[in-house]
PDB file of C-alpha atoms in Angstrom:
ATOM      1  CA  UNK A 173       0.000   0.000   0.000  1.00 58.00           C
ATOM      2  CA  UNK A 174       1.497   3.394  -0.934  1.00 68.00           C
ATOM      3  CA  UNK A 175       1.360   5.901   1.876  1.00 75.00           C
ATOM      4  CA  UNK A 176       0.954   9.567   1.541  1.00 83.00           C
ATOM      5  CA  UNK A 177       4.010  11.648   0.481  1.00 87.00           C
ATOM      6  CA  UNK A 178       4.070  14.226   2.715  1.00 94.00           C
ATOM      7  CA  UNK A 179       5.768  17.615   2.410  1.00 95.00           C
ATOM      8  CA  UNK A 180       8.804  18.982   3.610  1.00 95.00           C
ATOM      9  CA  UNK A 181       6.527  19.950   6.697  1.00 97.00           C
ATOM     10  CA  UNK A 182       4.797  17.106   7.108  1.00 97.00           C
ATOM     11  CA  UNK A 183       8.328  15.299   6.840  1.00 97.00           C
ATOM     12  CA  UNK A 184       9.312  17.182   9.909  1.00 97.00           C
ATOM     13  CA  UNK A 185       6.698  16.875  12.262  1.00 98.00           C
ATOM     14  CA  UNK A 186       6.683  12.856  11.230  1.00 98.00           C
ATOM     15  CA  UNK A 187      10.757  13.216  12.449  1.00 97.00           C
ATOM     16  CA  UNK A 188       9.676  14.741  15.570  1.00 98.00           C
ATOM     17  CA  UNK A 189       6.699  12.182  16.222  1.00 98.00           C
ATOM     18  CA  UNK A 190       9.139   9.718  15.402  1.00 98.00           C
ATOM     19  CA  UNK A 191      11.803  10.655  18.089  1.00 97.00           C
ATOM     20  CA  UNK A 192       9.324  12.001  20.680  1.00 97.00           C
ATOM     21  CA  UNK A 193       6.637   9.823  20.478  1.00 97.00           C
ATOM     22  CA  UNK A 194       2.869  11.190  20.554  1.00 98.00           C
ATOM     23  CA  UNK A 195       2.463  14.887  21.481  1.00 98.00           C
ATOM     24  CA  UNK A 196       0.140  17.667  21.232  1.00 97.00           C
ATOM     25  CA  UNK A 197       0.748  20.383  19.081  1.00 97.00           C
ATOM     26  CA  UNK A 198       1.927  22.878  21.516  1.00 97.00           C
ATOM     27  CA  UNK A 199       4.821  20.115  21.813  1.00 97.00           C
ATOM     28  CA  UNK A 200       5.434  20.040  18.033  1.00 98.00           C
ATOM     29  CA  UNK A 201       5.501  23.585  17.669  1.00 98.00           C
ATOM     30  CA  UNK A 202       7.866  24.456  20.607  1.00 98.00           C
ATOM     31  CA  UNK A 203      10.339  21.813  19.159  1.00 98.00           C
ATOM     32  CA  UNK A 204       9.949  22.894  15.552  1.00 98.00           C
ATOM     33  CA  UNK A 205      10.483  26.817  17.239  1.00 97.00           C
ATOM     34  CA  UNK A 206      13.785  25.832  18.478  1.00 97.00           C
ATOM     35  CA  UNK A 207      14.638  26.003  15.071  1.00 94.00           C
ATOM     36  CA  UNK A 208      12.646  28.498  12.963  1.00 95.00           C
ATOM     37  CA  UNK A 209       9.843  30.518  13.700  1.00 96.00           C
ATOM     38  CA  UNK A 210       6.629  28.885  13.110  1.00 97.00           C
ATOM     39  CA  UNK A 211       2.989  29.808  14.372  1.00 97.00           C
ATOM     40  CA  UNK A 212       0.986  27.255  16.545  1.00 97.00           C
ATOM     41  CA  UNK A 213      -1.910  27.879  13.900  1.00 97.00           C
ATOM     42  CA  UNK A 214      -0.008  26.668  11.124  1.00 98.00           C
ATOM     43  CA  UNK A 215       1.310  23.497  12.975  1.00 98.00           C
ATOM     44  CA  UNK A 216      -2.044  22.933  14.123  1.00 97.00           C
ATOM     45  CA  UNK A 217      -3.305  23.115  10.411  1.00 98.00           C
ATOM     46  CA  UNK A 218      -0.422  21.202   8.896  1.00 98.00           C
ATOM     47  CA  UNK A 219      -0.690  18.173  11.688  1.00 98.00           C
ATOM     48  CA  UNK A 220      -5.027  18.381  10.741  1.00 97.00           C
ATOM     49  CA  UNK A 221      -3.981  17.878   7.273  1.00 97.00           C
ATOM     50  CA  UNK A 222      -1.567  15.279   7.896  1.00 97.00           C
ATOM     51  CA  UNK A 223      -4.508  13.845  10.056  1.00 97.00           C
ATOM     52  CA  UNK A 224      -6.967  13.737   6.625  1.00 95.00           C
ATOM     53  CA  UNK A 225      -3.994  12.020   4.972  1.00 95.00           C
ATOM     54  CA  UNK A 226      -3.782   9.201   7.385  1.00 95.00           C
ATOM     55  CA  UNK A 227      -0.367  10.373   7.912  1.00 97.00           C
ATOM     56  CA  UNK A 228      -0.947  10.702  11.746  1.00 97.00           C
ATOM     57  CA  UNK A 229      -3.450   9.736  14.218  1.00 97.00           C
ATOM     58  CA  UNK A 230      -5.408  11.975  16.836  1.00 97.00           C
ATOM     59  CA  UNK A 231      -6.572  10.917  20.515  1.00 96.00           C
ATOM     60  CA  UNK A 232      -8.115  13.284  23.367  1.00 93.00           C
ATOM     61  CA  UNK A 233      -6.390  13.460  26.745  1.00 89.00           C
ATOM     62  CA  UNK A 234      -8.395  15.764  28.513  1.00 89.00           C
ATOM     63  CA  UNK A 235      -9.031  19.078  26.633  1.00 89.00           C
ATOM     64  CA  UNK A 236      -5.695  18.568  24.458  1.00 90.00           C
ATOM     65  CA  UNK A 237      -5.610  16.257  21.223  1.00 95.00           C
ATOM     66  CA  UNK A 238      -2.499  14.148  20.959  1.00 98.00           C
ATOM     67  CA  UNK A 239      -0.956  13.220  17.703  1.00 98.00           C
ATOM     68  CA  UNK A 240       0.724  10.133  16.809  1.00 98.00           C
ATOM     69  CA  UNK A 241       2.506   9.221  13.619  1.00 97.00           C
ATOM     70  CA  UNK A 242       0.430   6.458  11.692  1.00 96.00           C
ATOM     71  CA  UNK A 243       3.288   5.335   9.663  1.00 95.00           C
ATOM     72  CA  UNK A 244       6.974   3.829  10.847  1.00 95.00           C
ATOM     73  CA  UNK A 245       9.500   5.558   9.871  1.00 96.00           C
ATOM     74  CA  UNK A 246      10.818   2.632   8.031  1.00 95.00           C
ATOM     75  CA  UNK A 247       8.466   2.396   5.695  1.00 93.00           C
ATOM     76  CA  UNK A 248       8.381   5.831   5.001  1.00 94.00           C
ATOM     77  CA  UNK A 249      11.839   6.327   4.157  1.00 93.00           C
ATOM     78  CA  UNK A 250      11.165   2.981   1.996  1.00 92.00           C
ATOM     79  CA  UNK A 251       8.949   4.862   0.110  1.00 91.00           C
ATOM     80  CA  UNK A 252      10.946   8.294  -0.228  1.00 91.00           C
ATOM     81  CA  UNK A 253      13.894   6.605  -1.165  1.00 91.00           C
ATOM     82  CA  UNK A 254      12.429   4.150  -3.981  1.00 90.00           C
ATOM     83  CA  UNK A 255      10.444   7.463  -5.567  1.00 90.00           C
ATOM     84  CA  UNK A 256      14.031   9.300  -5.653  1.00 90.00           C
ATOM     85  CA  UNK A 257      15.806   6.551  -6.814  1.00 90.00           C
ATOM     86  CA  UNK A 258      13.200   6.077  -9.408  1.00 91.00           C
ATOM     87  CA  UNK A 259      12.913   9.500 -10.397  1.00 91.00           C
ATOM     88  CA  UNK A 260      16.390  11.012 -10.046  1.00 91.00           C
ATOM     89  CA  UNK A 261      18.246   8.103 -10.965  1.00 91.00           C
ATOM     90  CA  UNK A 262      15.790   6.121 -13.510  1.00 92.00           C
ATOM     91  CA  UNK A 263      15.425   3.157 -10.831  1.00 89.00           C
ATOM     92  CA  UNK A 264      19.043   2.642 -11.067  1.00 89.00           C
ATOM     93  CA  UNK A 265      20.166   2.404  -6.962  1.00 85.00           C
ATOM     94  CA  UNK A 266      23.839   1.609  -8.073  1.00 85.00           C
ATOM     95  CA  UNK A 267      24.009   4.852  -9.690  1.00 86.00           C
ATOM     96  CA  UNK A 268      22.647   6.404  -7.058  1.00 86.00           C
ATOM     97  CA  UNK A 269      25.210   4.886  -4.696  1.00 82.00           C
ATOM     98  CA  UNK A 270      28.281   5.443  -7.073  1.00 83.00           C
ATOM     99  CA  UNK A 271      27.099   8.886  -6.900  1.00 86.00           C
ATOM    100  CA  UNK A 272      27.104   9.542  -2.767  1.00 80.00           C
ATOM    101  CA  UNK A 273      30.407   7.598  -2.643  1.00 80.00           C
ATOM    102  CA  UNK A 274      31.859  10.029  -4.921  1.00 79.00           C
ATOM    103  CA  UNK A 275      30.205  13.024  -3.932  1.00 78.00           C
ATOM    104  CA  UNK A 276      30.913  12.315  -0.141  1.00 75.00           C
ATOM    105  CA  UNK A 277      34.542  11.621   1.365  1.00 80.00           C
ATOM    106  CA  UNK A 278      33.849   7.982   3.256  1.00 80.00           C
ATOM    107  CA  UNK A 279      35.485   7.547   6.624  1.00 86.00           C
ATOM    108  CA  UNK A 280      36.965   4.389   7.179  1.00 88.00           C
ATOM    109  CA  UNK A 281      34.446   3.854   9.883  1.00 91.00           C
ATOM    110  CA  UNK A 282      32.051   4.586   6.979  1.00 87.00           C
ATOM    111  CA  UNK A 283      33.561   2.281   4.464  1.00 86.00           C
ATOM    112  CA  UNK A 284      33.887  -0.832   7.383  1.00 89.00           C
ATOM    113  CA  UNK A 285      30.084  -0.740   7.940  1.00 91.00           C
ATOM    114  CA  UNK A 286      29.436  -0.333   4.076  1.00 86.00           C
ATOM    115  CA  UNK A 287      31.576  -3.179   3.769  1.00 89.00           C
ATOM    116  CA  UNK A 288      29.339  -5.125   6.627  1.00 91.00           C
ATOM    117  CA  UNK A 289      26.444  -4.551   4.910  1.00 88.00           C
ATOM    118  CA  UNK A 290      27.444  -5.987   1.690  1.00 88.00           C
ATOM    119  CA  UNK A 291      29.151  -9.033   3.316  1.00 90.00           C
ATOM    120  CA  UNK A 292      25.473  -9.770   5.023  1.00 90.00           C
ATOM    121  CA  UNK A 293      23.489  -8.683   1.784  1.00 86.00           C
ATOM    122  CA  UNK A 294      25.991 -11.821  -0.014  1.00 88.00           C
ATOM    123  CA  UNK A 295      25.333 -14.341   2.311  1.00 80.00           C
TER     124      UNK A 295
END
């Protein structure tokens, strides 16, 4: 089942659901605050969107409504990655990778746990 692809909003209030775990919008403002300047009125519409979208979920604790992601974050950056791949790189993921190697200086820590995960992908 494809899931809705949020926007670059949306993408960062799922984040902070992620890490925080459910919270009103108060709490998803303040956080996103500590960053840029952002009215509660425009969280609160954003998160109701996201809310139409199935993107999160909504409960009442008392008179506040808390908001919990309804997708993992797994899957969603399943999803993200597949439609870039697809559409940047024509469905090609090596090119993709060839591309981040060369772009990007690798550590050797880097490298040793690219490494790892090729080793376990071949056996």
């Amino acid at each position: 089942m494809a899931l809705a692809k949020p926007t670059e909003s949306e993408l960062e209030i799922l984040q902070l659901l992620w890490k925080k775990g459910p919270s009103s919008v108060r709490e998803i403002n303040d956080e996103i605050n500590k960053n840029k300047e952002v009215g509660y009125t425009t969280t609160l519409k954003i998160m109701q969107l996201m809310l139409g979208k199935e993107l999160v979920t909504r409960t009442e604790q008392g008179r506040f409504h808390i908001y919990k992601s309804a997708v993992s974050q797994k899957s969603m950056q399943e999803q993200l990655l597949n439609k870039f791949v697809d559409a940047a790189f024509g469905g090609q993921a090596m090119d993709m990778v060839m591309q981040a190697l060369g772009n990007h200086k690798a550590s050797k820590d880097e490298l040793s746990q690219i490494k790892k995960l090729i080793e376990g992908l071949e056996s």
